[in-house]
PDB file of C-alpha atoms in Angstrom:
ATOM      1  CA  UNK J 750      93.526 143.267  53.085  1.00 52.00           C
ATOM      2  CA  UNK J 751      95.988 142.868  50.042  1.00 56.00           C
ATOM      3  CA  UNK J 752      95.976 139.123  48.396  1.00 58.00           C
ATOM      4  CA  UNK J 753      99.063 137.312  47.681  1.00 61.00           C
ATOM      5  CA  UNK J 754      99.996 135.579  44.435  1.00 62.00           C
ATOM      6  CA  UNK J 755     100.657 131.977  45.351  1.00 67.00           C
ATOM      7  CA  UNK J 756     101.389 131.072  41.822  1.00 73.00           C
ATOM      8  CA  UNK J 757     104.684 128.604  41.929  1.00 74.00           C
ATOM      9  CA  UNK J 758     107.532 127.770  39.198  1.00 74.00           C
ATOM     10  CA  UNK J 759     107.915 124.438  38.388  1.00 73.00           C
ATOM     11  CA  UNK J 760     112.256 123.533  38.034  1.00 78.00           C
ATOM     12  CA  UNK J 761     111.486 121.002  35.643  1.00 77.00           C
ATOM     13  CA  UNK J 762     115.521 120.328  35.602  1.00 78.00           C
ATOM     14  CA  UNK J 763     114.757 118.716  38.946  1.00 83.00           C
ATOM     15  CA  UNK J 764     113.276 115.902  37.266  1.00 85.00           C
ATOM     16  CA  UNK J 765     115.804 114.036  36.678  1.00 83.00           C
ATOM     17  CA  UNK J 766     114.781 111.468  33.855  1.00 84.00           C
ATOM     18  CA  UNK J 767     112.828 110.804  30.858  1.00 82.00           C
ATOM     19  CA  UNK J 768     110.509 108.169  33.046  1.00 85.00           C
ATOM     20  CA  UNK J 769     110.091 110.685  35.877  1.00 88.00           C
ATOM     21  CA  UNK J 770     109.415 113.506  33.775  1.00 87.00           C
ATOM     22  CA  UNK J 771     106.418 110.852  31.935  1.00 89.00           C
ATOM     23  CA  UNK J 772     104.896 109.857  35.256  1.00 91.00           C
ATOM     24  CA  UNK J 773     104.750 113.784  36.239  1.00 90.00           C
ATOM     25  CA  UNK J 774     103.016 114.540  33.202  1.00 91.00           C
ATOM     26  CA  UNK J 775     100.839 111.708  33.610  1.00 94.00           C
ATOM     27  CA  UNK J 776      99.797 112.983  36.861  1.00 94.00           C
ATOM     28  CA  UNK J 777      99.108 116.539  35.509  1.00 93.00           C
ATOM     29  CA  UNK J 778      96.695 115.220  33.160  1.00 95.00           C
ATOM     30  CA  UNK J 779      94.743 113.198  35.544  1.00 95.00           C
ATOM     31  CA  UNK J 780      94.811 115.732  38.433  1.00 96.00           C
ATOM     32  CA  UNK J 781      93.234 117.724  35.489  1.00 95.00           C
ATOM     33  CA  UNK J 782      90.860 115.391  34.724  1.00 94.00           C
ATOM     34  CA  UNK J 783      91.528 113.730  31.607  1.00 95.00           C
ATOM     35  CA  UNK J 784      91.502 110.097  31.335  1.00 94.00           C
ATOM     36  CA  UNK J 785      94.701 108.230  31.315  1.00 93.00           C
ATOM     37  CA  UNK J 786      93.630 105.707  28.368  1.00 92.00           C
ATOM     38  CA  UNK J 787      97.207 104.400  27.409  1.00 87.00           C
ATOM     39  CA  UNK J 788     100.060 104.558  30.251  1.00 85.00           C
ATOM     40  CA  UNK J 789     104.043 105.135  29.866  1.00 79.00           C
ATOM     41  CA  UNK J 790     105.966 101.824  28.955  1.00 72.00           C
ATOM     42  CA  UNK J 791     109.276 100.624  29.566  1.00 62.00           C
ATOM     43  CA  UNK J 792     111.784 101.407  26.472  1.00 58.00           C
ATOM     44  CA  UNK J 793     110.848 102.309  23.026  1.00 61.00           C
ATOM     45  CA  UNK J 794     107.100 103.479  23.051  1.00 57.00           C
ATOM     46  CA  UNK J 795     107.320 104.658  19.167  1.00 60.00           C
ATOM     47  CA  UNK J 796     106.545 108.481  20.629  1.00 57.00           C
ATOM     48  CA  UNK J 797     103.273 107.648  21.834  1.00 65.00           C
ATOM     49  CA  UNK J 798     104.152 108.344  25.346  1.00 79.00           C
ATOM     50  CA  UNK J 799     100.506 108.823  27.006  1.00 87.00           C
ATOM     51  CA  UNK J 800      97.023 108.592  24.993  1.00 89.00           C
ATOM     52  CA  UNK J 801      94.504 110.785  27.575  1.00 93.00           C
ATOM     53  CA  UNK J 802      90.966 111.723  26.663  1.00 94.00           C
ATOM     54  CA  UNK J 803      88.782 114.120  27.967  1.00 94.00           C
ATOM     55  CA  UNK J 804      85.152 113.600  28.315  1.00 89.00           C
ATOM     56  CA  UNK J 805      82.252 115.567  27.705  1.00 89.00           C
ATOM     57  CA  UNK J 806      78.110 114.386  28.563  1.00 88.00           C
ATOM     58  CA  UNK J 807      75.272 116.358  27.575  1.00 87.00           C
ATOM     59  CA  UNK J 808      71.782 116.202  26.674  1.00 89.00           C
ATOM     60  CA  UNK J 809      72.987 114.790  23.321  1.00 88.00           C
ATOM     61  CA  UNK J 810      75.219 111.918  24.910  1.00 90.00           C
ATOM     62  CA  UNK J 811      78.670 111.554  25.557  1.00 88.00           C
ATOM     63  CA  UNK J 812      81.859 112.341  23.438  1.00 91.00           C
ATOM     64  CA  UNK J 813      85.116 111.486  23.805  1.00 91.00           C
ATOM     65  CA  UNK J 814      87.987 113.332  22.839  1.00 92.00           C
ATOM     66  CA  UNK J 815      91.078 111.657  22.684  1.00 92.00           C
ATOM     67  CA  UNK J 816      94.832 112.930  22.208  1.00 89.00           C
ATOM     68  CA  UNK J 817      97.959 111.448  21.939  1.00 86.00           C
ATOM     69  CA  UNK J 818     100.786 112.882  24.162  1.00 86.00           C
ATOM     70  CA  UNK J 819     104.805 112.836  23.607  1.00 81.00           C
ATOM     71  CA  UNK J 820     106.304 113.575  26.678  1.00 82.00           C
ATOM     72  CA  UNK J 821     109.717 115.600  25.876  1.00 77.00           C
ATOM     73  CA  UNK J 822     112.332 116.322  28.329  1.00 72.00           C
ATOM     74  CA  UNK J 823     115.381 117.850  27.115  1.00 66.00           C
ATOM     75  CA  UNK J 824     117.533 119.965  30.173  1.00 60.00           C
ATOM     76  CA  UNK J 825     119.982 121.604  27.022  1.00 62.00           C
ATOM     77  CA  UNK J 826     117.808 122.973  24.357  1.00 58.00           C
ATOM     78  CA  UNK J 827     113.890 123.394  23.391  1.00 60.00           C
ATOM     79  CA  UNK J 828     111.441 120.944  22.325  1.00 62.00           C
ATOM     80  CA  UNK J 829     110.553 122.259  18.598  1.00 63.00           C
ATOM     81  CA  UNK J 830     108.259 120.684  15.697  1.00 64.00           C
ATOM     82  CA  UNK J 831     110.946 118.569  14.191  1.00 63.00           C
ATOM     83  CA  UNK J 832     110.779 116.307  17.566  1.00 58.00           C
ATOM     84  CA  UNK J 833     107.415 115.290  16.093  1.00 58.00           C
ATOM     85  CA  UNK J 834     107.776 115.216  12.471  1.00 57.00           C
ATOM     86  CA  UNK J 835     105.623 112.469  11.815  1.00 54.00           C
ATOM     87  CA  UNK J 836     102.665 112.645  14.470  1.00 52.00           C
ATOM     88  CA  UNK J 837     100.158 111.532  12.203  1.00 54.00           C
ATOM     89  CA  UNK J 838     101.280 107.976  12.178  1.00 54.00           C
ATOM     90  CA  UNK J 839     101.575 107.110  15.319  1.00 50.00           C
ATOM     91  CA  UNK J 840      97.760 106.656  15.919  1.00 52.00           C
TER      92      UNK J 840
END
């Protein structure tokens, strides 16, 4: 009996707006369990788009690990390092 691949492509061109494209990656994360600390906001956010954390309990406690996401959705050209110049100050 031969397995199939059932691996899809995403079109990410189908999403047709900076919003959308935030809620979809908001919905990643927290389908793969990270917790959604911060949410998208209407207009100018500053870059800080989505602040998740991901959570890890042991016999030592619990840590948190947080990270600060900037959602990016540009149909003509790549997202590249100079779209986030200044990343540390946006804490």
């Amino acid at each position: 009996m031969k397995e199939e691949n059932s691996t899809q492509m995403i079109n990410f061109s189908e999403i047709e707006s900076p919003a959308k494209f935030e809620q979809f990656a908001t919905d990643l994360l927290e389908s793969l369990g990270y917790e959604i600390l911060v949410r998208p906001g209407e207009g100018n956010d500053g870059g800080k788009d989505l602040i998740v954390a991901d959570v890890f309990e042991g016999k030592h406690g619990r840590r948190q690990v947080k990270y600060l996401v900037s959602c990016k959705h540009k149909l003509s050209s790549a997202v590249g390092a100079s779209d986030e110049e200044e990343i540390e100050d946006k804490e």
